[in-house]
């Protein structure tokens, strides 16, 4: 594995539970959009970008734009709602506007497509209790 010189170490807030802190905003033109800070679980089995609980989507005013079929880790096919939200990470000023899966789960999930937008590779070191992002793109 090629090691890149530019990286960012972020502490694991909970051992064996890799999360990244971020701020989620509803999409749209409103000047006073509600912002909610969350700890989003890095889900290495989730190929999409981002997923939020339906309750959070409702609180932020994120509406469902369409439905899509997704395959869960156990192989089941399910229909989920998709909306648009904005996401900001504390280590960047960039605002990510993205399609977001709205689901009945109770936590936010960061998928591998979003991580590949942020960095070229990452490492979760449970012994040192850090998430290391290499080759930051933001």
Short mmCIF file of the N, C-alpha and C atoms (twelve columns), coordinates in Angstrom:
data_MODEL
# 
_entry.id   MODEL 
# 
loop_
_atom_site.group_PDB 
_atom_site.id 
_atom_site.type_symbol 
_atom_site.label_atom_id 
_atom_site.label_alt_id 
_atom_site.label_comp_id 
_atom_site.label_asym_id 
_atom_site.label_seq_id 
_atom_site.Cartn_x 
_atom_site.Cartn_y 
_atom_site.Cartn_z 
_atom_site.pdbx_PDB_model_num 
ATOM 1   N N  . UNK A 1   0.840   -1.178  0.000  1 
ATOM 2   C CA . UNK A 1   0.000   0.000   0.000  1 
ATOM 3   C C  . UNK A 1   0.886   1.244   0.000  1 
ATOM 4   N N  . UNK A 2   0.595   2.151   -0.893 1 
ATOM 5   C CA . UNK A 2   1.350   3.388   -0.994 1 
ATOM 6   C C  . UNK A 2   0.917   4.337   0.109  1 
ATOM 7   N N  . UNK A 3   1.829   4.815   0.907  1 
ATOM 8   C CA . UNK A 3   1.526   5.749   1.979  1 
ATOM 9   C C  . UNK A 3   1.681   7.169   1.454  1 
ATOM 10  N N  . UNK A 4   0.682   7.981   1.666  1 
ATOM 11  C CA . UNK A 4   0.734   9.359   1.222  1 
ATOM 12  C C  . UNK A 4   1.121   10.238  2.403  1 
ATOM 13  N N  . UNK A 5   1.829   11.328  2.111  1 
ATOM 14  C CA . UNK A 5   2.362   12.147  3.187  1 
ATOM 15  C C  . UNK A 5   1.282   12.977  3.885  1 
ATOM 16  N N  . UNK A 6   0.312   13.470  3.157  1 
ATOM 17  C CA . UNK A 6   -0.710  14.305  3.765  1 
ATOM 18  C C  . UNK A 6   -1.824  13.418  4.329  1 
ATOM 19  N N  . UNK A 7   -1.999  13.491  5.647  1 
ATOM 20  C CA . UNK A 7   -3.075  12.717  6.259  1 
ATOM 21  C C  . UNK A 7   -3.619  13.457  7.475  1 
ATOM 22  N N  . UNK A 8   -4.759  12.986  7.931  1 
ATOM 23  C CA . UNK A 8   -5.418  13.576  9.088  1 
ATOM 24  C C  . UNK A 8   -5.809  12.450  10.024 1 
ATOM 25  N N  . UNK A 9   -5.416  12.564  11.292 1 
ATOM 26  C CA . UNK A 9   -5.803  11.589  12.309 1 
ATOM 27  C C  . UNK A 9   -6.972  12.146  13.106 1 
ATOM 28  N N  . UNK A 10  -8.032  11.369  13.202 1 
ATOM 29  C CA . UNK A 10  -9.201  11.741  13.983 1 
ATOM 30  C C  . UNK A 10  -9.423  10.682  15.049 1 
ATOM 31  N N  . UNK A 11  -9.708  11.078  16.279 1 
ATOM 32  C CA . UNK A 11  -9.865  10.083  17.348 1 
ATOM 33  C C  . UNK A 11  -11.158 9.287   17.183 1 
ATOM 34  N N  . UNK A 12  -11.085 8.009   17.530 1 
ATOM 35  C CA . UNK A 12  -12.301 7.206   17.633 1 
ATOM 36  C C  . UNK A 12  -12.992 7.644   18.922 1 
ATOM 37  N N  . UNK A 13  -14.223 8.045   18.821 1 
ATOM 38  C CA . UNK A 13  -14.934 8.502   20.013 1 
ATOM 39  C C  . UNK A 13  -15.354 7.342   20.889 1 
ATOM 40  N N  . UNK A 14  -15.543 6.198   20.262 1 
ATOM 41  C CA . UNK A 14  -15.943 5.001   20.991 1 
ATOM 42  C C  . UNK A 14  -15.136 3.838   20.417 1 
ATOM 43  N N  . UNK A 15  -14.485 3.088   21.241 1 
ATOM 44  C CA . UNK A 15  -13.691 1.969   20.768 1 
ATOM 45  C C  . UNK A 15  -14.556 1.025   19.947 1 
ATOM 46  N N  . UNK A 16  -14.030 0.561   18.831 1 
ATOM 47  C CA . UNK A 16  -14.691 -0.373  17.913 1 
ATOM 48  C C  . UNK A 16  -15.928 0.218   17.238 1 
ATOM 49  N N  . UNK A 17  -16.076 1.530   17.239 1 
ATOM 50  C CA . UNK A 17  -17.225 2.175   16.618 1 
ATOM 51  C C  . UNK A 17  -16.727 3.399   15.849 1 
ATOM 52  N N  . UNK A 18  -16.226 3.210   14.611 1 
ATOM 53  C CA . UNK A 18  -15.602 4.311   13.871 1 
ATOM 54  C C  . UNK A 18  -16.627 5.305   13.317 1 
ATOM 55  N N  . UNK A 19  -16.572 6.522   13.819 1 
ATOM 56  C CA . UNK A 19  -17.482 7.565   13.355 1 
ATOM 57  C C  . UNK A 19  -16.707 8.813   12.956 1 
ATOM 58  N N  . UNK A 20  -17.336 9.614   12.113 1 
ATOM 59  C CA . UNK A 20  -16.833 10.938  11.783 1 
ATOM 60  C C  . UNK A 20  -17.904 11.937  12.176 1 
ATOM 61  N N  . UNK A 21  -17.492 12.985  12.850 1 
ATOM 62  C CA . UNK A 21  -18.418 14.047  13.189 1 
ATOM 63  C C  . UNK A 21  -18.673 14.915  11.978 1 
ATOM 64  N N  . UNK A 22  -19.914 15.336  11.797 1 
ATOM 65  C CA . UNK A 22  -20.262 16.219  10.695 1 
ATOM 66  C C  . UNK A 22  -21.534 16.984  11.047 1 
ATOM 67  N N  . UNK A 23  -21.793 18.014  10.276 1 
ATOM 68  C CA . UNK A 23  -23.013 18.802  10.430 1 
ATOM 69  C C  . UNK A 23  -23.890 18.517  9.227  1 
ATOM 70  N N  . UNK A 24  -25.162 18.193  9.489  1 
ATOM 71  C CA . UNK A 24  -26.122 17.905  8.427  1 
ATOM 72  C C  . UNK A 24  -27.089 19.076  8.344  1 
ATOM 73  N N  . UNK A 25  -27.327 19.535  7.119  1 
ATOM 74  C CA . UNK A 25  -28.266 20.627  6.871  1 
ATOM 75  C C  . UNK A 25  -29.294 20.160  5.852  1 
ATOM 76  N N  . UNK A 26  -30.489 20.692  5.967  1 
ATOM 77  C CA . UNK A 26  -31.478 20.440  4.927  1 
ATOM 78  C C  . UNK A 26  -31.033 21.139  3.653  1 
ATOM 79  N N  . UNK A 27  -31.501 20.696  2.519  1 
ATOM 80  C CA . UNK A 27  -31.118 21.332  1.263  1 
ATOM 81  C C  . UNK A 27  -32.085 22.459  0.954  1 
ATOM 82  N N  . UNK A 28  -31.752 23.257  -0.023 1 
ATOM 83  C CA . UNK A 28  -32.645 24.331  -0.442 1 
ATOM 84  C C  . UNK A 28  -32.018 25.691  -0.240 1 
ATOM 85  N N  . UNK A 29  -32.829 26.703  -0.452 1 
ATOM 86  C CA . UNK A 29  -32.347 28.084  -0.460 1 
ATOM 87  C C  . UNK A 29  -32.590 28.831  0.851  1 
ATOM 88  N N  . UNK A 30  -33.231 28.221  1.821  1 
ATOM 89  C CA . UNK A 30  -33.554 28.935  3.067  1 
ATOM 90  C C  . UNK A 30  -32.277 29.447  3.735  1 
ATOM 91  N N  . UNK A 31  -32.304 30.696  4.172  1 
ATOM 92  C CA . UNK A 31  -31.136 31.292  4.827  1 
ATOM 93  C C  . UNK A 31  -30.928 30.727  6.225  1 
ATOM 94  N N  . UNK A 32  -31.981 30.399  6.905  1 
ATOM 95  C CA . UNK A 32  -31.895 29.911  8.275  1 
ATOM 96  C C  . UNK A 32  -32.124 28.408  8.342  1 
ATOM 97  N N  . UNK A 33  -31.415 27.675  7.533  1 
ATOM 98  C CA . UNK A 33  -31.556 26.223  7.535  1 
ATOM 99  C C  . UNK A 33  -31.135 25.670  8.883  1 
ATOM 100 N N  . UNK A 34  -31.864 24.690  9.332  1 
ATOM 101 C CA . UNK A 34  -31.508 24.028  10.581 1 
ATOM 102 C C  . UNK A 34  -30.247 23.199  10.354 1 
ATOM 103 N N  . UNK A 35  -29.361 23.205  11.347 1 
ATOM 104 C CA . UNK A 35  -28.114 22.435  11.292 1 
ATOM 105 C C  . UNK A 35  -28.092 21.510  12.494 1 
ATOM 106 N N  . UNK A 36  -27.737 20.269  12.261 1 
ATOM 107 C CA . UNK A 36  -27.640 19.312  13.353 1 
ATOM 108 C C  . UNK A 36  -26.298 18.595  13.265 1 
ATOM 109 N N  . UNK A 37  -25.566 18.593  14.372 1 
ATOM 110 C CA . UNK A 37  -24.291 17.883  14.424 1 
ATOM 111 C C  . UNK A 37  -24.558 16.424  14.772 1 
ATOM 112 N N  . UNK A 38  -23.914 15.529  14.038 1 
ATOM 113 C CA . UNK A 38  -24.091 14.094  14.258 1 
ATOM 114 C C  . UNK A 38  -22.728 13.400  14.245 1 
ATOM 115 N N  . UNK A 39  -22.708 12.207  14.788 1 
ATOM 116 C CA . UNK A 39  -21.574 11.299  14.643 1 
ATOM 117 C C  . UNK A 39  -22.054 10.212  13.681 1 
ATOM 118 N N  . UNK A 40  -21.491 10.177  12.485 1 
ATOM 119 C CA . UNK A 40  -21.925 9.235   11.457 1 
ATOM 120 C C  . UNK A 40  -20.981 8.040   11.420 1 
ATOM 121 N N  . UNK A 41  -21.561 6.859   11.479 1 
ATOM 122 C CA . UNK A 41  -20.791 5.623   11.459 1 
ATOM 123 C C  . UNK A 41  -20.200 5.379   10.077 1 
ATOM 124 N N  . UNK A 42  -18.902 5.075   10.022 1 
ATOM 125 C CA . UNK A 42  -18.269 4.680   8.763  1 
ATOM 126 C C  . UNK A 42  -18.657 3.231   8.515  1 
ATOM 127 N N  . UNK A 43  -19.436 3.013   7.473  1 
ATOM 128 C CA . UNK A 43  -19.960 1.685   7.154  1 
ATOM 129 C C  . UNK A 43  -19.244 1.165   5.910  1 
ATOM 130 N N  . UNK A 44  -18.247 0.305   6.110  1 
ATOM 131 C CA . UNK A 44  -17.441 -0.190  4.988  1 
ATOM 132 C C  . UNK A 44  -18.234 -1.114  4.059  1 
ATOM 133 N N  . UNK A 45  -19.411 -1.539  4.467  1 
ATOM 134 C CA . UNK A 45  -20.261 -2.361  3.607  1 
ATOM 135 C C  . UNK A 45  -21.298 -1.548  2.853  1 
ATOM 136 N N  . UNK A 46  -21.275 -0.227  3.015  1 
ATOM 137 C CA . UNK A 46  -22.248 0.679   2.401  1 
ATOM 138 C C  . UNK A 46  -21.559 1.398   1.251  1 
ATOM 139 N N  . UNK A 47  -21.961 1.095   0.010  1 
ATOM 140 C CA . UNK A 47  -21.292 1.645   -1.172 1 
ATOM 141 C C  . UNK A 47  -21.734 3.052   -1.546 1 
ATOM 142 N N  . UNK A 48  -22.860 3.486   -1.027 1 
ATOM 143 C CA . UNK A 48  -23.412 4.790   -1.406 1 
ATOM 144 C C  . UNK A 48  -22.685 5.906   -0.649 1 
ATOM 145 N N  . UNK A 49  -23.281 7.092   -0.607 1 
ATOM 146 C CA . UNK A 49  -22.652 8.243   0.027  1 
ATOM 147 C C  . UNK A 49  -23.036 8.397   1.495  1 
ATOM 148 N N  . UNK A 50  -24.322 8.630   1.770  1 
ATOM 149 C CA . UNK A 50  -24.738 9.008   3.109  1 
ATOM 150 C C  . UNK A 50  -26.150 8.507   3.354  1 
ATOM 151 N N  . UNK A 51  -26.436 8.174   4.593  1 
ATOM 152 C CA . UNK A 51  -27.766 7.717   4.985  1 
ATOM 153 C C  . UNK A 51  -28.130 8.376   6.304  1 
ATOM 154 N N  . UNK A 52  -29.393 8.809   6.419  1 
ATOM 155 C CA . UNK A 52  -29.852 9.426   7.655  1 
ATOM 156 C C  . UNK A 52  -31.168 8.797   8.084  1 
ATOM 157 N N  . UNK A 53  -31.445 8.832   9.379  1 
ATOM 158 C CA . UNK A 53  -32.734 8.327   9.861  1 
ATOM 159 C C  . UNK A 53  -33.885 9.221   9.390  1 
ATOM 160 N N  . UNK A 54  -35.030 8.622   9.186  1 
ATOM 161 C CA . UNK A 54  -36.219 9.360   8.760  1 
ATOM 162 C C  . UNK A 54  -36.550 10.481  9.751  1 
ATOM 163 N N  . UNK A 55  -36.362 10.224  11.048 1 
ATOM 164 C CA . UNK A 55  -36.663 11.249  12.061 1 
ATOM 165 C C  . UNK A 55  -35.779 12.484  11.882 1 
ATOM 166 N N  . UNK A 56  -34.507 12.293  11.540 1 
ATOM 167 C CA . UNK A 56  -33.596 13.414  11.306 1 
ATOM 168 C C  . UNK A 56  -33.988 14.152  10.031 1 
ATOM 169 N N  . UNK A 57  -34.344 13.410  8.991  1 
ATOM 170 C CA . UNK A 57  -34.786 14.032  7.740  1 
ATOM 171 C C  . UNK A 57  -36.000 14.916  7.993  1 
ATOM 172 N N  . UNK A 58  -36.942 14.424  8.787  1 
ATOM 173 C CA . UNK A 58  -38.137 15.211  9.109  1 
ATOM 174 C C  . UNK A 58  -37.762 16.474  9.888  1 
ATOM 175 N N  . UNK A 59  -36.863 16.345  10.852 1 
ATOM 176 C CA . UNK A 59  -36.443 17.486  11.662 1 
ATOM 177 C C  . UNK A 59  -35.763 18.568  10.823 1 
ATOM 178 N N  . UNK A 60  -35.010 18.140  9.805  1 
ATOM 179 C CA . UNK A 60  -34.291 19.072  8.933  1 
ATOM 180 C C  . UNK A 60  -35.138 19.562  7.762  1 
ATOM 181 N N  . UNK A 61  -36.321 18.982  7.581  1 
ATOM 182 C CA . UNK A 61  -37.172 19.367  6.456  1 
ATOM 183 C C  . UNK A 61  -36.725 18.779  5.139  1 
ATOM 184 N N  . UNK A 62  -36.004 17.674  5.187  1 
ATOM 185 C CA . UNK A 62  -35.556 17.002  3.958  1 
ATOM 186 C C  . UNK A 62  -36.694 16.119  3.469  1 
ATOM 187 N N  . UNK A 63  -37.126 16.363  2.261  1 
ATOM 188 C CA . UNK A 63  -38.239 15.600  1.708  1 
ATOM 189 C C  . UNK A 63  -37.733 14.515  0.776  1 
ATOM 190 N N  . UNK A 64  -38.535 13.477  0.648  1 
ATOM 191 C CA . UNK A 64  -38.185 12.376  -0.238 1 
ATOM 192 C C  . UNK A 64  -38.430 12.807  -1.682 1 
ATOM 193 N N  . UNK A 65  -37.427 12.630  -2.517 1 
ATOM 194 C CA . UNK A 65  -37.533 12.993  -3.925 1 
ATOM 195 C C  . UNK A 65  -37.897 11.801  -4.800 1 
ATOM 196 N N  . UNK A 66  -37.414 10.632  -4.390 1 
ATOM 197 C CA . UNK A 66  -37.655 9.427   -5.170 1 
ATOM 198 C C  . UNK A 66  -37.438 8.214   -4.282 1 
ATOM 199 N N  . UNK A 67  -37.751 7.063   -4.822 1 
ATOM 200 C CA . UNK A 67  -37.457 5.794   -4.160 1 
ATOM 201 C C  . UNK A 67  -36.444 5.050   -5.019 1 
ATOM 202 N N  . UNK A 68  -35.652 4.207   -4.364 1 
ATOM 203 C CA . UNK A 68  -34.699 3.385   -5.088 1 
ATOM 204 C C  . UNK A 68  -34.550 2.052   -4.368 1 
ATOM 205 N N  . UNK A 69  -34.090 1.066   -5.093 1 
ATOM 206 C CA . UNK A 69  -33.824 -0.260  -4.526 1 
ATOM 207 C C  . UNK A 69  -32.367 -0.327  -4.096 1 
ATOM 208 N N  . UNK A 70  -32.117 -0.853  -2.902 1 
ATOM 209 C CA . UNK A 70  -30.747 -1.069  -2.433 1 
ATOM 210 C C  . UNK A 70  -30.623 -2.490  -1.897 1 
ATOM 211 N N  . UNK A 71  -29.413 -2.996  -1.939 1 
ATOM 212 C CA . UNK A 71  -29.147 -4.318  -1.399 1 
ATOM 213 C C  . UNK A 71  -28.449 -4.164  -0.058 1 
ATOM 214 N N  . UNK A 72  -29.012 -4.795  0.965  1 
ATOM 215 C CA . UNK A 72  -28.428 -4.754  2.302  1 
ATOM 216 C C  . UNK A 72  -27.259 -5.732  2.404  1 
ATOM 217 N N  . UNK A 73  -26.506 -5.613  3.476  1 
ATOM 218 C CA . UNK A 73  -25.358 -6.485  3.703  1 
ATOM 219 C C  . UNK A 73  -25.726 -7.957  3.754  1 
ATOM 220 N N  . UNK A 74  -26.958 -8.260  4.162  1 
ATOM 221 C CA . UNK A 74  -27.378 -9.669  4.230  1 
ATOM 222 C C  . UNK A 74  -27.944 -10.177 2.913  1 
ATOM 223 N N  . UNK A 75  -27.929 -9.311  1.870  1 
ATOM 224 C CA . UNK A 75  -28.399 -9.718  0.549  1 
ATOM 225 C C  . UNK A 75  -29.841 -9.334  0.248  1 
ATOM 226 N N  . UNK A 76  -30.599 -8.900  1.250  1 
ATOM 227 C CA . UNK A 76  -31.990 -8.494  1.031  1 
ATOM 228 C C  . UNK A 76  -32.055 -7.239  0.167  1 
ATOM 229 N N  . UNK A 77  -33.055 -7.184  -0.717 1 
ATOM 230 C CA . UNK A 77  -33.337 -5.997  -1.515 1 
ATOM 231 C C  . UNK A 77  -34.459 -5.235  -0.824 1 
ATOM 232 N N  . UNK A 78  -34.267 -3.941  -0.601 1 
ATOM 233 C CA . UNK A 78  -35.298 -3.120  0.023  1 
ATOM 234 C C  . UNK A 78  -35.456 -1.816  -0.765 1 
ATOM 235 N N  . UNK A 79  -36.635 -1.214  -0.654 1 
ATOM 236 C CA . UNK A 79  -36.902 0.083   -1.263 1 
ATOM 237 C C  . UNK A 79  -36.697 1.155   -0.200 1 
ATOM 238 N N  . UNK A 80  -35.932 2.185   -0.545 1 
ATOM 239 C CA . UNK A 80  -35.672 3.280   0.384  1 
ATOM 240 C C  . UNK A 80  -35.992 4.611   -0.292 1 
ATOM 241 N N  . UNK A 81  -36.249 5.618   0.533  1 
ATOM 242 C CA . UNK A 81  -36.458 6.971   0.037  1 
ATOM 243 C C  . UNK A 81  -35.115 7.661   -0.135 1 
ATOM 244 N N  . UNK A 82  -35.057 8.590   -1.088 1 
ATOM 245 C CA . UNK A 82  -33.849 9.373   -1.335 1 
ATOM 246 C C  . UNK A 82  -34.226 10.853  -1.326 1 
ATOM 247 N N  . UNK A 83  -33.460 11.633  -0.587 1 
ATOM 248 C CA . UNK A 83  -33.634 13.083  -0.553 1 
ATOM 249 C C  . UNK A 83  -32.277 13.736  -0.778 1 
ATOM 250 N N  . UNK A 84  -32.233 15.043  -0.624 1 
ATOM 251 C CA . UNK A 84  -30.972 15.780  -0.783 1 
ATOM 252 C C  . UNK A 84  -30.670 16.510  0.516  1 
ATOM 253 N N  . UNK A 85  -29.427 16.387  0.980  1 
ATOM 254 C CA . UNK A 85  -29.004 17.143  2.153  1 
ATOM 255 C C  . UNK A 85  -27.638 17.755  1.884  1 
ATOM 256 N N  . UNK A 86  -27.225 18.609  2.788  1 
ATOM 257 C CA . UNK A 86  -25.895 19.210  2.745  1 
ATOM 258 C C  . UNK A 86  -25.127 18.704  3.955  1 
ATOM 259 N N  . UNK A 87  -23.838 18.514  3.772  1 
ATOM 260 C CA . UNK A 87  -22.992 17.933  4.803  1 
ATOM 261 C C  . UNK A 87  -21.709 18.742  4.902  1 
ATOM 262 N N  . UNK A 88  -21.288 19.051  6.141  1 
ATOM 263 C CA . UNK A 88  -20.040 19.775  6.371  1 
ATOM 264 C C  . UNK A 88  -19.232 19.006  7.412  1 
ATOM 265 N N  . UNK A 89  -17.947 18.782  7.118  1 
ATOM 266 C CA . UNK A 89  -17.044 18.139  8.065  1 
ATOM 267 C C  . UNK A 89  -16.243 19.214  8.793  1 
ATOM 268 N N  . UNK A 90  -15.920 19.011  10.069 1 
ATOM 269 C CA . UNK A 90  -15.220 20.054  10.836 1 
ATOM 270 C C  . UNK A 90  -13.807 20.337  10.345 1 
ATOM 271 N N  . UNK A 91  -13.238 19.453  9.552  1 
ATOM 272 C CA . UNK A 91  -11.879 19.655  9.058  1 
ATOM 273 C C  . UNK A 91  -11.861 20.261  7.654  1 
ATOM 274 N N  . UNK A 92  -13.017 20.771  7.192  1 
ATOM 275 C CA . UNK A 92  -13.102 21.349  5.857  1 
ATOM 276 C C  . UNK A 92  -14.176 22.425  5.819  1 
ATOM 277 N N  . UNK A 93  -14.012 23.387  4.924  1 
ATOM 278 C CA . UNK A 93  -15.037 24.409  4.709  1 
ATOM 279 C C  . UNK A 93  -15.974 24.027  3.571  1 
ATOM 280 N N  . UNK A 94  -15.670 22.945  2.883  1 
ATOM 281 C CA . UNK A 94  -16.466 22.529  1.735  1 
ATOM 282 C C  . UNK A 94  -17.825 21.992  2.175  1 
ATOM 283 N N  . UNK A 95  -18.867 22.372  1.429  1 
ATOM 284 C CA . UNK A 95  -20.211 21.863  1.671  1 
ATOM 285 C C  . UNK A 95  -20.510 20.810  0.604  1 
ATOM 286 N N  . UNK A 96  -20.809 19.607  1.056  1 
ATOM 287 C CA . UNK A 96  -21.173 18.531  0.144  1 
ATOM 288 C C  . UNK A 96  -22.692 18.505  0.007  1 
ATOM 289 N N  . UNK A 97  -23.199 18.625  -1.215 1 
ATOM 290 C CA . UNK A 97  -24.629 18.495  -1.496 1 
ATOM 291 C C  . UNK A 97  -24.787 17.151  -2.167 1 
ATOM 292 N N  . UNK A 98  -25.625 16.286  -1.566 1 
ATOM 293 C CA . UNK A 98  -25.678 14.926  -2.098 1 
ATOM 294 C C  . UNK A 98  -27.033 14.275  -1.922 1 
ATOM 295 N N  . UNK A 99  -27.283 13.303  -2.810 1 
ATOM 296 C CA . UNK A 99  -28.420 12.417  -2.610 1 
ATOM 297 C C  . UNK A 99  -28.162 11.636  -1.340 1 
ATOM 298 N N  . UNK A 100 -29.184 11.506  -0.527 1 
ATOM 299 C CA . UNK A 100 -29.049 10.888  0.782  1 
ATOM 300 C C  . UNK A 100 -30.157 9.869   0.974  1 
ATOM 301 N N  . UNK A 101 -29.799 8.682   1.388  1 
ATOM 302 C CA . UNK A 101 -30.797 7.660   1.679  1 
ATOM 303 C C  . UNK A 101 -31.461 7.999   3.006  1 
ATOM 304 N N  . UNK A 102 -32.783 7.989   2.991  1 
ATOM 305 C CA . UNK A 102 -33.572 8.244   4.199  1 
ATOM 306 C C  . UNK A 102 -34.159 6.909   4.613  1 
ATOM 307 N N  . UNK A 103 -33.785 6.465   5.800  1 
ATOM 308 C CA . UNK A 103 -34.189 5.112   6.160  1 
ATOM 309 C C  . UNK A 103 -34.666 5.015   7.590  1 
ATOM 310 N N  . UNK A 104 -35.170 3.874   7.939  1 
ATOM 311 C CA . UNK A 104 -35.755 3.662   9.266  1 
ATOM 312 C C  . UNK A 104 -34.698 3.379   10.326 1 
ATOM 313 N N  . UNK A 105 -33.431 3.259   9.923  1 
ATOM 314 C CA . UNK A 105 -32.353 3.013   10.877 1 
ATOM 315 C C  . UNK A 105 -32.281 4.176   11.856 1 
ATOM 316 N N  . UNK A 106 -31.559 4.000   12.950 1 
ATOM 317 C CA . UNK A 106 -31.499 5.058   13.952 1 
ATOM 318 C C  . UNK A 106 -30.171 5.806   13.979 1 
ATOM 319 N N  . UNK A 107 -29.328 5.621   12.954 1 
ATOM 320 C CA . UNK A 107 -28.059 6.337   12.935 1 
ATOM 321 C C  . UNK A 107 -27.696 6.768   11.523 1 
ATOM 322 N N  . UNK A 108 -26.826 7.779   11.449 1 
ATOM 323 C CA . UNK A 108 -26.309 8.239   10.167 1 
ATOM 324 C C  . UNK A 108 -25.166 7.327   9.751  1 
ATOM 325 N N  . UNK A 109 -25.079 7.062   8.454  1 
ATOM 326 C CA . UNK A 109 -24.020 6.204   7.924  1 
ATOM 327 C C  . UNK A 109 -23.257 6.938   6.832  1 
ATOM 328 N N  . UNK A 110 -21.936 6.832   6.883  1 
ATOM 329 C CA . UNK A 110 -21.076 7.324   5.815  1 
ATOM 330 C C  . UNK A 110 -20.650 6.119   4.996  1 
ATOM 331 N N  . UNK A 111 -20.923 6.185   3.697  1 
ATOM 332 C CA . UNK A 111 -20.576 5.095   2.803  1 
ATOM 333 C C  . UNK A 111 -19.233 5.313   2.120  1 
ATOM 334 N N  . UNK A 112 -18.798 4.300   1.422  1 
ATOM 335 C CA . UNK A 112 -17.490 4.325   0.782  1 
ATOM 336 C C  . UNK A 112 -17.407 5.354   -0.346 1 
ATOM 337 N N  . UNK A 113 -18.513 5.650   -1.025 1 
ATOM 338 C CA . UNK A 113 -18.477 6.664   -2.083 1 
ATOM 339 C C  . UNK A 113 -18.177 8.042   -1.510 1 
ATOM 340 N N  . UNK A 114 -18.730 8.353   -0.350 1 
ATOM 341 C CA . UNK A 114 -18.440 9.640   0.290  1 
ATOM 342 C C  . UNK A 114 -17.001 9.681   0.785  1 
ATOM 343 N N  . UNK A 115 -16.532 8.610   1.384  1 
ATOM 344 C CA . UNK A 115 -15.132 8.595   1.850  1 
ATOM 345 C C  . UNK A 115 -14.159 8.783   0.693  1 
ATOM 346 N N  . UNK A 116 -14.479 8.210   -0.470 1 
ATOM 347 C CA . UNK A 116 -13.574 8.368   -1.620 1 
ATOM 348 C C  . UNK A 116 -13.588 9.802   -2.152 1 
ATOM 349 N N  . UNK A 117 -14.648 10.571  -1.853 1 
ATOM 350 C CA . UNK A 117 -14.674 11.990  -2.206 1 
ATOM 351 C C  . UNK A 117 -13.800 12.807  -1.263 1 
ATOM 352 N N  . UNK A 118 -13.703 12.365  -0.019 1 
ATOM 353 C CA . UNK A 118 -12.957 13.092  1.006  1 
ATOM 354 C C  . UNK A 118 -11.463 12.808  0.938  1 
ATOM 355 N N  . UNK A 119 -11.108 11.537  0.708  1 
ATOM 356 C CA . UNK A 119 -9.698  11.144  0.760  1 
ATOM 357 C C  . UNK A 119 -9.442  10.009  -0.220 1 
ATOM 358 N N  . UNK A 120 -8.149  9.759   -0.482 1 
ATOM 359 C CA . UNK A 120 -7.807  8.691   -1.417 1 
ATOM 360 C C  . UNK A 120 -7.808  7.322   -0.747 1 
ATOM 361 N N  . UNK A 121 -7.547  7.272   0.562  1 
ATOM 362 C CA . UNK A 121 -7.630  6.020   1.319  1 
ATOM 363 C C  . UNK A 121 -7.769  6.360   2.797  1 
ATOM 364 N N  . UNK A 122 -8.150  5.351   3.558  1 
ATOM 365 C CA . UNK A 122 -8.306  5.576   4.992  1 
ATOM 366 C C  . UNK A 122 -7.925  4.315   5.743  1 
ATOM 367 N N  . UNK A 123 -7.654  4.494   7.008  1 
ATOM 368 C CA . UNK A 123 -7.302  3.382   7.885  1 
ATOM 369 C C  . UNK A 123 -8.012  3.598   9.220  1 
ATOM 370 N N  . UNK A 124 -8.585  2.535   9.742  1 
ATOM 371 C CA . UNK A 124 -9.153  2.581   11.078 1 
ATOM 372 C C  . UNK A 124 -8.212  1.769   11.955 1 
ATOM 373 N N  . UNK A 125 -7.527  2.439   12.877 1 
ATOM 374 C CA . UNK A 125 -6.576  1.776   13.760 1 
ATOM 375 C C  . UNK A 125 -7.215  1.673   15.145 1 
ATOM 376 N N  . UNK A 126 -7.735  0.489   15.451 1 
ATOM 377 C CA . UNK A 126 -8.438  0.304   16.714 1 
ATOM 378 C C  . UNK A 126 -7.494  0.315   17.910 1 
ATOM 379 N N  . UNK A 127 -6.242  -0.126  17.721 1 
ATOM 380 C CA . UNK A 127 -5.281  -0.107  18.822 1 
ATOM 381 C C  . UNK A 127 -4.938  1.315   19.241 1 
ATOM 382 N N  . UNK A 128 -4.711  2.181   18.252 1 
ATOM 383 C CA . UNK A 128 -4.388  3.581   18.546 1 
ATOM 384 C C  . UNK A 128 -5.641  4.442   18.684 1 
ATOM 385 N N  . UNK A 129 -6.783  3.848   18.405 1 
ATOM 386 C CA . UNK A 129 -8.090  4.520   18.481 1 
ATOM 387 C C  . UNK A 129 -8.134  5.785   17.634 1 
ATOM 388 N N  . UNK A 130 -7.727  5.638   16.344 1 
ATOM 389 C CA . UNK A 130 -7.783  6.753   15.399 1 
ATOM 390 C C  . UNK A 130 -8.322  6.271   14.052 1 
ATOM 391 N N  . UNK A 131 -8.895  7.224   13.358 1 
ATOM 392 C CA . UNK A 131 -9.226  7.056   11.940 1 
ATOM 393 C C  . UNK A 131 -8.231  7.938   11.210 1 
ATOM 394 N N  . UNK A 132 -7.513  7.376   10.273 1 
ATOM 395 C CA . UNK A 132 -6.490  8.118   9.542  1 
ATOM 396 C C  . UNK A 132 -6.953  8.266   8.096  1 
ATOM 397 N N  . UNK A 133 -7.104  9.517   7.663  1 
ATOM 398 C CA . UNK A 133 -7.504  9.815   6.289  1 
ATOM 399 C C  . UNK A 133 -6.268  10.237  5.516  1 
ATOM 400 N N  . UNK A 134 -5.972  9.538   4.425  1 
ATOM 401 C CA . UNK A 134 -4.796  9.835   3.601  1 
ATOM 402 C C  . UNK A 134 -5.229  10.569  2.334  1 
ATOM 403 N N  . UNK A 135 -4.341  11.425  1.850  1 
ATOM 404 C CA . UNK A 135 -4.565  12.111  0.572  1 
ATOM 405 C C  . UNK A 135 -5.863  12.900  0.569  1 
ATOM 406 N N  . UNK A 136 -6.019  13.789  1.532  1 
ATOM 407 C CA . UNK A 136 -7.258  14.568  1.636  1 
ATOM 408 C C  . UNK A 136 -7.542  15.324  0.354  1 
ATOM 409 N N  . UNK A 137 -8.797  15.260  -0.083 1 
ATOM 410 C CA . UNK A 137 -9.246  15.958  -1.294 1 
ATOM 411 C C  . UNK A 137 -9.999  17.230  -0.959 1 
ATOM 412 N N  . UNK A 138 -10.142 17.515  0.322  1 
ATOM 413 C CA . UNK A 138 -10.927 18.685  0.724  1 
ATOM 414 C C  . UNK A 138 -10.104 19.608  1.592  1 
# 
